[in-house]
PDB file of C-alpha atoms in Angstrom:
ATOM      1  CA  UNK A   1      -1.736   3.211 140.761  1.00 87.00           C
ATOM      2  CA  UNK A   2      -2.037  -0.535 140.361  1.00 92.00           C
ATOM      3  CA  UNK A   3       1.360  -2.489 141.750  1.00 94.00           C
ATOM      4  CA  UNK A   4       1.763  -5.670 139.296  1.00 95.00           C
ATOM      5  CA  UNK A   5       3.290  -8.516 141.311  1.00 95.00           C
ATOM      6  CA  UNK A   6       2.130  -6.796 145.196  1.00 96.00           C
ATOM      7  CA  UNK A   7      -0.118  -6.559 147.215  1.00 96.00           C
ATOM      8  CA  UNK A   8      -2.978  -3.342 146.618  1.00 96.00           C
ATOM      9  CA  UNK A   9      -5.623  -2.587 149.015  1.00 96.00           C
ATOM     10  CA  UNK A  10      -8.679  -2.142 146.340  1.00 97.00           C
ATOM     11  CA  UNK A  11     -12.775  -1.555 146.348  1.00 97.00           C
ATOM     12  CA  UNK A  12     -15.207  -3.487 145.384  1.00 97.00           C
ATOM     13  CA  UNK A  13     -16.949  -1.905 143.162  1.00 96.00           C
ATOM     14  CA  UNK A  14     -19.825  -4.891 141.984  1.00 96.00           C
ATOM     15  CA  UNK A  15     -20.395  -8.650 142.014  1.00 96.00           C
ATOM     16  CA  UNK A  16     -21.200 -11.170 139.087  1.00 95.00           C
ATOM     17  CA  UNK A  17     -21.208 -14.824 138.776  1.00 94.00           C
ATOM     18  CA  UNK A  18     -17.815 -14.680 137.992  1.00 94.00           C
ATOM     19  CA  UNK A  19     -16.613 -13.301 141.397  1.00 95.00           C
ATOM     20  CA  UNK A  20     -15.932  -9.355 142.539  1.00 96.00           C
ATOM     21  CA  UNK A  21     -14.799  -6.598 140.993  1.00 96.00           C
ATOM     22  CA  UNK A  22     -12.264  -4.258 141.766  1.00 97.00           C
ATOM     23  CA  UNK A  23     -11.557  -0.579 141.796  1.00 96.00           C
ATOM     24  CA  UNK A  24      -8.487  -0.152 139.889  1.00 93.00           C
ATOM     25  CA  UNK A  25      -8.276   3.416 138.927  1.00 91.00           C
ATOM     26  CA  UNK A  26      -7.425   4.758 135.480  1.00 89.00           C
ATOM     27  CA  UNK A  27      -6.764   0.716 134.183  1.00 90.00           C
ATOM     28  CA  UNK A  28     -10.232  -0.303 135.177  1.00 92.00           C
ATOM     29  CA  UNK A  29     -11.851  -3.076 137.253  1.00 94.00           C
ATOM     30  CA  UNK A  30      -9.923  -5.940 138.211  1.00 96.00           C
ATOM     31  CA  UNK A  31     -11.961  -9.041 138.617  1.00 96.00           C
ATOM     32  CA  UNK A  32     -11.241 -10.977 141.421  1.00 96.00           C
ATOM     33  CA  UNK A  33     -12.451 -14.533 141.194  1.00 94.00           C
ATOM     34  CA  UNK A  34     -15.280 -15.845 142.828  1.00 93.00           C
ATOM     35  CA  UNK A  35     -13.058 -18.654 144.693  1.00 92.00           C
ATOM     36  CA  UNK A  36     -11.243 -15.985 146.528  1.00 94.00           C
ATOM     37  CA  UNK A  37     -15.002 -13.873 147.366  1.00 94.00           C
ATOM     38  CA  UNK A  38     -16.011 -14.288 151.090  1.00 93.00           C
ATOM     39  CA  UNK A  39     -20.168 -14.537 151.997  1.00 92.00           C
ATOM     40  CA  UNK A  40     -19.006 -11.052 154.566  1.00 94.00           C
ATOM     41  CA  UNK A  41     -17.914  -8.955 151.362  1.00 94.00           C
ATOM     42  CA  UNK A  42     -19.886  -5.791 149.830  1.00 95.00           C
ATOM     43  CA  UNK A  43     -19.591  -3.456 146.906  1.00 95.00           C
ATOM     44  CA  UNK A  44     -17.660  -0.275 149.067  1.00 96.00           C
ATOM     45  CA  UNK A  45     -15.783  -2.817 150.969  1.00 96.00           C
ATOM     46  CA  UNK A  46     -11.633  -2.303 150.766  1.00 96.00           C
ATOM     47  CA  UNK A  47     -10.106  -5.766 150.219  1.00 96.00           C
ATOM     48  CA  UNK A  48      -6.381  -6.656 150.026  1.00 96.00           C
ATOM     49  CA  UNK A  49      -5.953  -8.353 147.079  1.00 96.00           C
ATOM     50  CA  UNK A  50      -2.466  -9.539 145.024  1.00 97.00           C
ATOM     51  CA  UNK A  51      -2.563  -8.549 141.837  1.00 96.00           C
ATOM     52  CA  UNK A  52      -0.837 -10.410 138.638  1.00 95.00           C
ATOM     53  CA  UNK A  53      -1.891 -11.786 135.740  1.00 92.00           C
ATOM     54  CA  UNK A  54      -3.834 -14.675 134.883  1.00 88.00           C
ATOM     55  CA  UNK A  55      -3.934 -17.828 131.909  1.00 85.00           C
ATOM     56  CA  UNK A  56      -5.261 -15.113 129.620  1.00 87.00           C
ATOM     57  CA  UNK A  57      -2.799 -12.339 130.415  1.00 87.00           C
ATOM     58  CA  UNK A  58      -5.680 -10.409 132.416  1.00 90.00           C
ATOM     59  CA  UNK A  59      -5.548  -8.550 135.329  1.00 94.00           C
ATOM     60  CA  UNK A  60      -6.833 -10.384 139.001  1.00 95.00           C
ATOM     61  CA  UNK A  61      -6.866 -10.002 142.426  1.00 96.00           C
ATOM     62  CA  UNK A  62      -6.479 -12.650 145.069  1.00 95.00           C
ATOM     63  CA  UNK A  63      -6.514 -13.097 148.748  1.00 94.00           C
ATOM     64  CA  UNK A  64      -3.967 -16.026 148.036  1.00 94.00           C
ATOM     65  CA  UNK A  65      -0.870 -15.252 149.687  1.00 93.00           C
ATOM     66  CA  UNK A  66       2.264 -16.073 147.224  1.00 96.00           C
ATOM     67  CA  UNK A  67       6.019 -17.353 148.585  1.00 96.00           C
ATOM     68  CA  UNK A  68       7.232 -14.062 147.185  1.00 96.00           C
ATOM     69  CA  UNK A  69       6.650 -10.754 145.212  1.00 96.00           C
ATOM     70  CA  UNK A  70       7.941  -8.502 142.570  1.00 97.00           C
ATOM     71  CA  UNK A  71      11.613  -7.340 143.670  1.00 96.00           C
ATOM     72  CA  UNK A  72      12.067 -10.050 146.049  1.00 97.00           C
ATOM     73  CA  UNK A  73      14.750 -12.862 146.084  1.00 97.00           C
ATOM     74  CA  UNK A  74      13.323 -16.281 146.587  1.00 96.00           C
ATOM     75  CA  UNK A  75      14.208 -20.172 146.766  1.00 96.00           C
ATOM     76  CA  UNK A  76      11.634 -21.921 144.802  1.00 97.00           C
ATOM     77  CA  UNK A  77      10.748 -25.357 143.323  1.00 97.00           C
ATOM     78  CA  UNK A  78      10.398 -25.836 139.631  1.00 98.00           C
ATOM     79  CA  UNK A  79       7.385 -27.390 138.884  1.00 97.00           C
ATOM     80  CA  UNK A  80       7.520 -28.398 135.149  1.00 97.00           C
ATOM     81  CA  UNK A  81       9.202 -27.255 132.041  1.00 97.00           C
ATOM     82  CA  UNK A  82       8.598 -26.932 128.355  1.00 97.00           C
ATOM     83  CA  UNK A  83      10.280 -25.446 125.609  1.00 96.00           C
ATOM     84  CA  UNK A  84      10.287 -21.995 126.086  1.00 95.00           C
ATOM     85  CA  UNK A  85      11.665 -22.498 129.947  1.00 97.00           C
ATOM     86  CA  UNK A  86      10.498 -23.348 133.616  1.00 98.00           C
ATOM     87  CA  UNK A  87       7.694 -22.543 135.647  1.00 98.00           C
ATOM     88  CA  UNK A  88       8.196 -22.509 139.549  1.00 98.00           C
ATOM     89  CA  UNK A  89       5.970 -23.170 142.231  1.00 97.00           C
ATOM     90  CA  UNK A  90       5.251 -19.497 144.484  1.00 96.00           C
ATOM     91  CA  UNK A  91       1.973 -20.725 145.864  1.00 95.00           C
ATOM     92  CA  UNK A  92      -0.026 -19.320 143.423  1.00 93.00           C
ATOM     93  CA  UNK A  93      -2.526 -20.783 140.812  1.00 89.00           C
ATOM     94  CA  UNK A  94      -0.694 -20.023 138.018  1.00 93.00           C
ATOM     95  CA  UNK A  95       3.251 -20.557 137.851  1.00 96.00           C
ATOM     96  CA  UNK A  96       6.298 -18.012 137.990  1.00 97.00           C
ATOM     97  CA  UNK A  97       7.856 -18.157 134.595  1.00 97.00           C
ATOM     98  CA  UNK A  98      11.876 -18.051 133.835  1.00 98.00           C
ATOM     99  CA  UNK A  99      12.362 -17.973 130.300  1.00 96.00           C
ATOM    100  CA  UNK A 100      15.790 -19.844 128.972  1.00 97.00           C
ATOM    101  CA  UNK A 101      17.759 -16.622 128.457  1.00 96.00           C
ATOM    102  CA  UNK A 102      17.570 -15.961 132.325  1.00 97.00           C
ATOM    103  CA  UNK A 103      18.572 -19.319 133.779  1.00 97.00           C
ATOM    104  CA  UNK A 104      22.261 -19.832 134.729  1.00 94.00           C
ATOM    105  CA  UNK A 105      21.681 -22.891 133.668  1.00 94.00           C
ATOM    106  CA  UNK A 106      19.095 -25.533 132.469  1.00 96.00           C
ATOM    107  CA  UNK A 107      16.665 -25.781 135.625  1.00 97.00           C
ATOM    108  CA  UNK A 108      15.206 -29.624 135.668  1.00 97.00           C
ATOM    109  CA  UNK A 109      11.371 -30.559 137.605  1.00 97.00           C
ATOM    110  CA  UNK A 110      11.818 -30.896 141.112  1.00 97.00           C
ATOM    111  CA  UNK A 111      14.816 -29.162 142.142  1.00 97.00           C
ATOM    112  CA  UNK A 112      15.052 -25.172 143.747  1.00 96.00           C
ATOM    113  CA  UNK A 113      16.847 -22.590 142.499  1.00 96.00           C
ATOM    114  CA  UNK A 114      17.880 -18.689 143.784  1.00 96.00           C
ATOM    115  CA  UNK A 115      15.708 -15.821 141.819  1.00 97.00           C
ATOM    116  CA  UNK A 116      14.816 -12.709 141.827  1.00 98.00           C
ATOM    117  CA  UNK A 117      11.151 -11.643 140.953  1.00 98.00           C
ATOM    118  CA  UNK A 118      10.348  -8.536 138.530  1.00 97.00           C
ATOM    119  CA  UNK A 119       8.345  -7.217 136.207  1.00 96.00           C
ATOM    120  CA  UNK A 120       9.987  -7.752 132.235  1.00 93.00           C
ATOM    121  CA  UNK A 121       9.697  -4.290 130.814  1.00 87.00           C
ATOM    122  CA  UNK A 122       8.781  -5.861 127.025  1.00 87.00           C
ATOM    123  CA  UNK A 123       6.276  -8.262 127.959  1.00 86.00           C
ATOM    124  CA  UNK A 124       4.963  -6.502 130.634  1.00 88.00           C
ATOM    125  CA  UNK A 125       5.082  -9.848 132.545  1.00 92.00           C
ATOM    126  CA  UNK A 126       5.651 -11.299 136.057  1.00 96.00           C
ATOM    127  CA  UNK A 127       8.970 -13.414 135.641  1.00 97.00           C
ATOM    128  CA  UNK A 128      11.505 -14.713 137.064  1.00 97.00           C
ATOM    129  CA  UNK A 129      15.195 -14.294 137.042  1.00 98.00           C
ATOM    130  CA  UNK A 130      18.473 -16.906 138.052  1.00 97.00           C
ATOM    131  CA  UNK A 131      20.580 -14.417 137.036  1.00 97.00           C
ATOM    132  CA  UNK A 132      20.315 -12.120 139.871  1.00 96.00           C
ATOM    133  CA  UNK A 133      23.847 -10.239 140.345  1.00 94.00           C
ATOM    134  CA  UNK A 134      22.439  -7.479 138.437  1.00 94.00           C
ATOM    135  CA  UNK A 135      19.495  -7.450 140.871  1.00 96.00           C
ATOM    136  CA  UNK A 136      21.996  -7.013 144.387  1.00 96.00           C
ATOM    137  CA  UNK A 137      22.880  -3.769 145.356  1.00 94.00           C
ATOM    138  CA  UNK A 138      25.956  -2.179 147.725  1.00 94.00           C
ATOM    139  CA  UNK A 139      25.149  -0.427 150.408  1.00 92.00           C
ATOM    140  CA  UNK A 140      25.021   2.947 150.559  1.00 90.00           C
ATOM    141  CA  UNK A 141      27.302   4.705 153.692  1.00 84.00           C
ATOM    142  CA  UNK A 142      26.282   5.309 156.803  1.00 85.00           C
ATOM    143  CA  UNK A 143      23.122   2.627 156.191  1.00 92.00           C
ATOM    144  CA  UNK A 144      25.150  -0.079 158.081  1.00 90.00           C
ATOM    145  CA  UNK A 145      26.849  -0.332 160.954  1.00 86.00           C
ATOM    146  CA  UNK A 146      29.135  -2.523 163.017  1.00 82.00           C
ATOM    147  CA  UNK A 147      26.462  -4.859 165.151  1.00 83.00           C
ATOM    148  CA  UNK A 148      23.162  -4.029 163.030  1.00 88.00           C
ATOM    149  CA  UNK A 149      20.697  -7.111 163.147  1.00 90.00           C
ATOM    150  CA  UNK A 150      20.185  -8.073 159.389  1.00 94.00           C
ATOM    151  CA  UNK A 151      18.219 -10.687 157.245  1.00 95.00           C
ATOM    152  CA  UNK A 152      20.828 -12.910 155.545  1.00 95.00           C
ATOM    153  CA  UNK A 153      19.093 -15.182 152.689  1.00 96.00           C
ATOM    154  CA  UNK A 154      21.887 -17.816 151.733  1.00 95.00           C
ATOM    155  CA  UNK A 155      23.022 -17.522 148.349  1.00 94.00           C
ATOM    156  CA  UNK A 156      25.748 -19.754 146.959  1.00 92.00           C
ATOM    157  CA  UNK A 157      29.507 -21.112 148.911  1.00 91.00           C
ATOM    158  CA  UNK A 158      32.465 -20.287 148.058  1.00 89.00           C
ATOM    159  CA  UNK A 159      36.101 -20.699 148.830  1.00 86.00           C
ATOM    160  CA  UNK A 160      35.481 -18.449 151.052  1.00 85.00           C
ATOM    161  CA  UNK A 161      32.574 -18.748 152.671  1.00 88.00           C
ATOM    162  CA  UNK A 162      28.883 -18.125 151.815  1.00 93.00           C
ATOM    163  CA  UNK A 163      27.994 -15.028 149.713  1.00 94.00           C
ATOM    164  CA  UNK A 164      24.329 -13.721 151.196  1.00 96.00           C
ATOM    165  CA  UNK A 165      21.815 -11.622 150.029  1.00 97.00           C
ATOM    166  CA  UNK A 166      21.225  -9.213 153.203  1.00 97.00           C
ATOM    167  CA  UNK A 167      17.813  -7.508 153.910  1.00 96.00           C
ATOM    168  CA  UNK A 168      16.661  -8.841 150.260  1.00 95.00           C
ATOM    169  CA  UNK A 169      18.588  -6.162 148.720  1.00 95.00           C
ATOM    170  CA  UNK A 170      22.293  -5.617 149.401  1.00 96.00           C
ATOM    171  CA  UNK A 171      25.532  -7.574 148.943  1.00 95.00           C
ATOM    172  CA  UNK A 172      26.869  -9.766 152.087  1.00 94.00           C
ATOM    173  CA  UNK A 173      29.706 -12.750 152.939  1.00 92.00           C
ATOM    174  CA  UNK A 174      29.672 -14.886 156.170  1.00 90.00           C
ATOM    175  CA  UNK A 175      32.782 -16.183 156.295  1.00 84.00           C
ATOM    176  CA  UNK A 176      33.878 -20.055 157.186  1.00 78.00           C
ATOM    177  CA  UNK A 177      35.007 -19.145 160.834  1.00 68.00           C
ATOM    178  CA  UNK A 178      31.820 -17.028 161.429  1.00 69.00           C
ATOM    179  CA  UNK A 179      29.672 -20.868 160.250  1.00 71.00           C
ATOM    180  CA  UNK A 180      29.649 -23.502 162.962  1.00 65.00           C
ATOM    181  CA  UNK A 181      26.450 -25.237 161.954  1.00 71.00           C
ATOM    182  CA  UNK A 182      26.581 -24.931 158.014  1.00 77.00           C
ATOM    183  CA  UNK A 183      23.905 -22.966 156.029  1.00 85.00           C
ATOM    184  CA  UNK A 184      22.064 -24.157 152.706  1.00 88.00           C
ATOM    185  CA  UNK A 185      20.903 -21.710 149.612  1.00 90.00           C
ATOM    186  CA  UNK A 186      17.718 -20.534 150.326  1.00 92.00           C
ATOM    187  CA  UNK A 187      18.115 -20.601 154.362  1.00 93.00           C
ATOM    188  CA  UNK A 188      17.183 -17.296 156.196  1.00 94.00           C
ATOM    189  CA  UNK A 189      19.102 -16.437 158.834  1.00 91.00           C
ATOM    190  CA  UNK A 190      19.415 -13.500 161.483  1.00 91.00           C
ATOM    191  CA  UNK A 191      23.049 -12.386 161.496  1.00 91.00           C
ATOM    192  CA  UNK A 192      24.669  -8.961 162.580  1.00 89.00           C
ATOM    193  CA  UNK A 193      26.954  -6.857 160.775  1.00 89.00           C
ATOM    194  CA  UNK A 194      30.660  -7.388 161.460  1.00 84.00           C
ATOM    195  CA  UNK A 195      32.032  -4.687 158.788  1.00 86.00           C
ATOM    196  CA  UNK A 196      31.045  -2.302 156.176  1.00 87.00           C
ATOM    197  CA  UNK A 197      33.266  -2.508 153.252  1.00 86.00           C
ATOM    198  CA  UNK A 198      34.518   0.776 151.532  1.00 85.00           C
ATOM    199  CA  UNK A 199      32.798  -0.982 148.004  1.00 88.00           C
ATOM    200  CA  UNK A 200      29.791  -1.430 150.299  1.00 90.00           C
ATOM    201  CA  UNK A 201      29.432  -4.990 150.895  1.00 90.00           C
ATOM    202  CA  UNK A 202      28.758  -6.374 154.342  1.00 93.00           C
ATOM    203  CA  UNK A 203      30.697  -9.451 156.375  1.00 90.00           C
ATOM    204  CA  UNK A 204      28.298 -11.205 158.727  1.00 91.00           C
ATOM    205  CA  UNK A 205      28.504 -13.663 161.666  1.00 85.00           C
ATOM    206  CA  UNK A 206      25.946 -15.624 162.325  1.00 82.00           C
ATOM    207  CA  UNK A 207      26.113 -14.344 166.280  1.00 74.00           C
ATOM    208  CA  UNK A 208      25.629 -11.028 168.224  1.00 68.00           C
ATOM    209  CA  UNK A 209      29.046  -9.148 168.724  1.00 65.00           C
ATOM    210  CA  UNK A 210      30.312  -7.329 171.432  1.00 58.00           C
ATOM    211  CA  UNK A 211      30.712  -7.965 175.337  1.00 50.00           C
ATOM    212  CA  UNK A 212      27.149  -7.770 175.451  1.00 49.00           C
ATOM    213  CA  UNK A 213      26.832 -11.166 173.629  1.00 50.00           C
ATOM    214  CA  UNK A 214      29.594 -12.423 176.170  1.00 46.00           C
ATOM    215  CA  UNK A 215      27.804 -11.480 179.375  1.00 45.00           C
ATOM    216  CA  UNK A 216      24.524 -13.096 177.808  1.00 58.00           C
ATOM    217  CA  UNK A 217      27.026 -16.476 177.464  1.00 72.00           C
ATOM    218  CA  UNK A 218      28.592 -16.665 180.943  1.00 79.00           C
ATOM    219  CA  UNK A 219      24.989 -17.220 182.432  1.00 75.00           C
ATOM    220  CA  UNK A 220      24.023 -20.166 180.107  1.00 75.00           C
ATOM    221  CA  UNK A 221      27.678 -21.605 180.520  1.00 83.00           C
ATOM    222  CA  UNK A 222      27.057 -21.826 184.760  1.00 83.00           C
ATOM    223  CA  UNK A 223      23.582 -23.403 183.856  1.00 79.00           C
ATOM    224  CA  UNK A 224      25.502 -25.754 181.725  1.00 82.00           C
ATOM    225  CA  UNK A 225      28.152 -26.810 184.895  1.00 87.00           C
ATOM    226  CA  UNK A 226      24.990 -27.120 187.056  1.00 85.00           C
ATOM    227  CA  UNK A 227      23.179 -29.496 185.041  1.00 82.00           C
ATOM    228  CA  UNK A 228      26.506 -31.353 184.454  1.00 85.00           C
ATOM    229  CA  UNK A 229      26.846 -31.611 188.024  1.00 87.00           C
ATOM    230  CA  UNK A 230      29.422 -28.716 188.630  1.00 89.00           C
ATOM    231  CA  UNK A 231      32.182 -30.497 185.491  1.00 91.00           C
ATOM    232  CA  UNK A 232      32.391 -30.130 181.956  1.00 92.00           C
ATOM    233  CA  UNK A 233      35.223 -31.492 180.177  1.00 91.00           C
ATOM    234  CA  UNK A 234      35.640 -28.066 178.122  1.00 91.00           C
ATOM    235  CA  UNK A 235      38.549 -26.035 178.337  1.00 88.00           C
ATOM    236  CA  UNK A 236      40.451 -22.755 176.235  1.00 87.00           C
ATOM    237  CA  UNK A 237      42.373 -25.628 174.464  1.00 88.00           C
ATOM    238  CA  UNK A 238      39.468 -27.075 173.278  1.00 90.00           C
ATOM    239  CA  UNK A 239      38.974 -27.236 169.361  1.00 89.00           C
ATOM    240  CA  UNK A 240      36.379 -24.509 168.557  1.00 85.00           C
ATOM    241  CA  UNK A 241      34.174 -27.185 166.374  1.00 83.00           C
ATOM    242  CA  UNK A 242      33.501 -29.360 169.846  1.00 84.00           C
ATOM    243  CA  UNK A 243      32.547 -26.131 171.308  1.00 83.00           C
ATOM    244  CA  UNK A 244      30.519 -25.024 168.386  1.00 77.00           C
ATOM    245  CA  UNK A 245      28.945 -28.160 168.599  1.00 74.00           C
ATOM    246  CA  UNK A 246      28.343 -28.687 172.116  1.00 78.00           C
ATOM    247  CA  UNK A 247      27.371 -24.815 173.062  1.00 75.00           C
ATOM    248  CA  UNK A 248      26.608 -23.035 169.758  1.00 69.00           C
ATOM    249  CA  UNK A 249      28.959 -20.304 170.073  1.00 72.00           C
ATOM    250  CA  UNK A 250      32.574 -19.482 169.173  1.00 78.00           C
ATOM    251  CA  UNK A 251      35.708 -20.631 170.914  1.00 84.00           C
ATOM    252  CA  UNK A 252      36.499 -16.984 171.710  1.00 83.00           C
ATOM    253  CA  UNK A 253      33.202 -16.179 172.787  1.00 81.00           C
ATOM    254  CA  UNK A 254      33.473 -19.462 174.821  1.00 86.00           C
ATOM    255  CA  UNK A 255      36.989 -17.966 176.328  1.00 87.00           C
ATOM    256  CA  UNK A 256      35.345 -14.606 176.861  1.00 84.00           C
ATOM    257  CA  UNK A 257      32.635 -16.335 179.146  1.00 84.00           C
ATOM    258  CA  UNK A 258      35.357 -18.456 180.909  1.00 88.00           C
ATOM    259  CA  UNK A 259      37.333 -15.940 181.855  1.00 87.00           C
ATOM    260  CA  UNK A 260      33.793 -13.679 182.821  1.00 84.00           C
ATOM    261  CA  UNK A 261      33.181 -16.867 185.256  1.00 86.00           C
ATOM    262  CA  UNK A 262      36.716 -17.258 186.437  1.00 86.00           C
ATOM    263  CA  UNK A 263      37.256 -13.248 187.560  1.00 84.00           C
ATOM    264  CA  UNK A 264      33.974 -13.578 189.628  1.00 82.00           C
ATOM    265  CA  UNK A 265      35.527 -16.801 191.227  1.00 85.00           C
ATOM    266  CA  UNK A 266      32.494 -19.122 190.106  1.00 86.00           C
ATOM    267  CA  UNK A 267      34.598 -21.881 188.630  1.00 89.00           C
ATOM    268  CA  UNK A 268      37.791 -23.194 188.784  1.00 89.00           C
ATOM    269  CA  UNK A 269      39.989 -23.683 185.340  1.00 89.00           C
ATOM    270  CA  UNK A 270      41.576 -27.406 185.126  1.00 88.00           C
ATOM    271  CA  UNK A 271      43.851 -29.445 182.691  1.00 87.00           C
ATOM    272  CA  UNK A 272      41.207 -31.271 180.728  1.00 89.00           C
ATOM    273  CA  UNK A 273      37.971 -29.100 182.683  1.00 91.00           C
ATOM    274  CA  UNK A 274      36.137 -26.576 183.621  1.00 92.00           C
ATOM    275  CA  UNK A 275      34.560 -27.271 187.632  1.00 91.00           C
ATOM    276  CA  UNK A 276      31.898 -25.174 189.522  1.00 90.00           C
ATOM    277  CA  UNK A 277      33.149 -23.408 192.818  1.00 85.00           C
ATOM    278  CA  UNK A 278      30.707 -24.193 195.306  1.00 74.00           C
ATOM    279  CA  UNK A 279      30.262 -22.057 197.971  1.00 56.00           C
TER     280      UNK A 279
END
């Protein structure tokens, strides 16, 4: 069965001057233009080909690789607009269409916008949605646990925080005092799972939890005092955006890797420092 809007691994059945064609089943062949036919290819050969549909509403194949596919979120650049909506660059010859009735609000040339990719069940077309809360899904229990690695795609601040889209499916928040360097819509991020809701939605930090993310700090913290020359002027009373910004971590996994350093007698806590014990 043919996948609109994916990738398909199909034959090639024959060639003509207007490029290959494709194998594609009970629909028929799928031409695949002779721009994306390479001088190594031969009817039998299995090619993997993206199939949508082109100016004339026909089935093709090509070896171009688009930004996105169908059911996938994605942060994309509108490239023009007329009057029946906009058309957004996803690296392929021929535009992503979002009609009017599925923009939040009236996207303008030049500027990016969140959507979700599917297939419209009336048209039978490849479009494009800003609209996407219908699209996001909860996760179901037991999927998600406390310190999974996930893919966060930034969605939208709030008061809050930063709603996310996690593993381009499921509902997420990173909230403001898991942020020290701040995201933007359309950034993807690696972040680990700090709790499973009981509505299943996910809060996210932007680092690894647990002690082993504190032993991996107390390490690059003495490498720090080295190069410093055995001072830094950081202590447990220092505000956790200077330590943010100077280290990339969070105060109390800063304090975790102090006090890691301090029990194995490696440095020695000050007023207004932090000093390497040199022995």
């Amino acid at each position: 069965m043919i996948r609109l809007g994916k990738y398909n691994r199909l034959t090639i059945t024959r060639f003509t001057d207007h490029g290959a064609y494709l194998d594609g089943g009970n629909i028929g062949e799928i031409l695949m233009p002779k721009n994306y036919v390479r001088p190594e290819m031969h009817p039998g050969d299995a090619v993997d080909v993206f199939v949508y549909l082109d100016q004339k509403e026909l089935l093709v194949g090509t070896t171009e690789q688009p930004y996105c596919q169908v059911g996938d979120f994605a942060f994309l650049e509108v490239a023009w607009v007329n009057e029946y909506g906009a058309f957004l660059s996803w690296g392929l010859m021929k535009d992503l269409f979002v009609p009017f009735r599925e923009q939040k609000m009236k996207m303008e040339q030049g500027r990016k916008y969140l959507v979700y990719v599917y297939v419209d069940e009336e048209s039978r077309r490849i479009v494009g949605t800003a609209k996407i809360d219908r699209f996001i899904r909860h996760a179901s229990p037991g999927l998600y646990h406390r310190g999974m690695e996930v893919d966060a795609l930034i969605w939208q601040k709030t008061p809050l925080g930063f709603k996310v889209i996690v593993d381009n499916r499921f509902a997420g928040m990173i909230y403001d005092n898991q942020i020290f360097t701040e995201p933007h819509s359309g950034d993807r991020l690696k972040a680990t799972v700090v709790n499973v809701r009981p509505d299943g939605r996910l809060d996210l930090s932007l680092q690894k939890i647990g002690k082993s993310k504190f032993r991996d700090f107390a390490p690059a913290l003495l490498e720090a005092l080295k190069e410093a020359g055995g001072t830094l002027p950081y202590t447990d009373k220092t505000p956790a955006g200077e330590i943010a910004a100077r280290f990339g971590v969070s105060k109390k996994t800063f304090k975790q890797a102090l006090g890691t350093l301090y029990k194995a007698r490696k440095i020695a806590l000050e007023d207004t420092d932090i000093k390497l014990i040199h022995r």
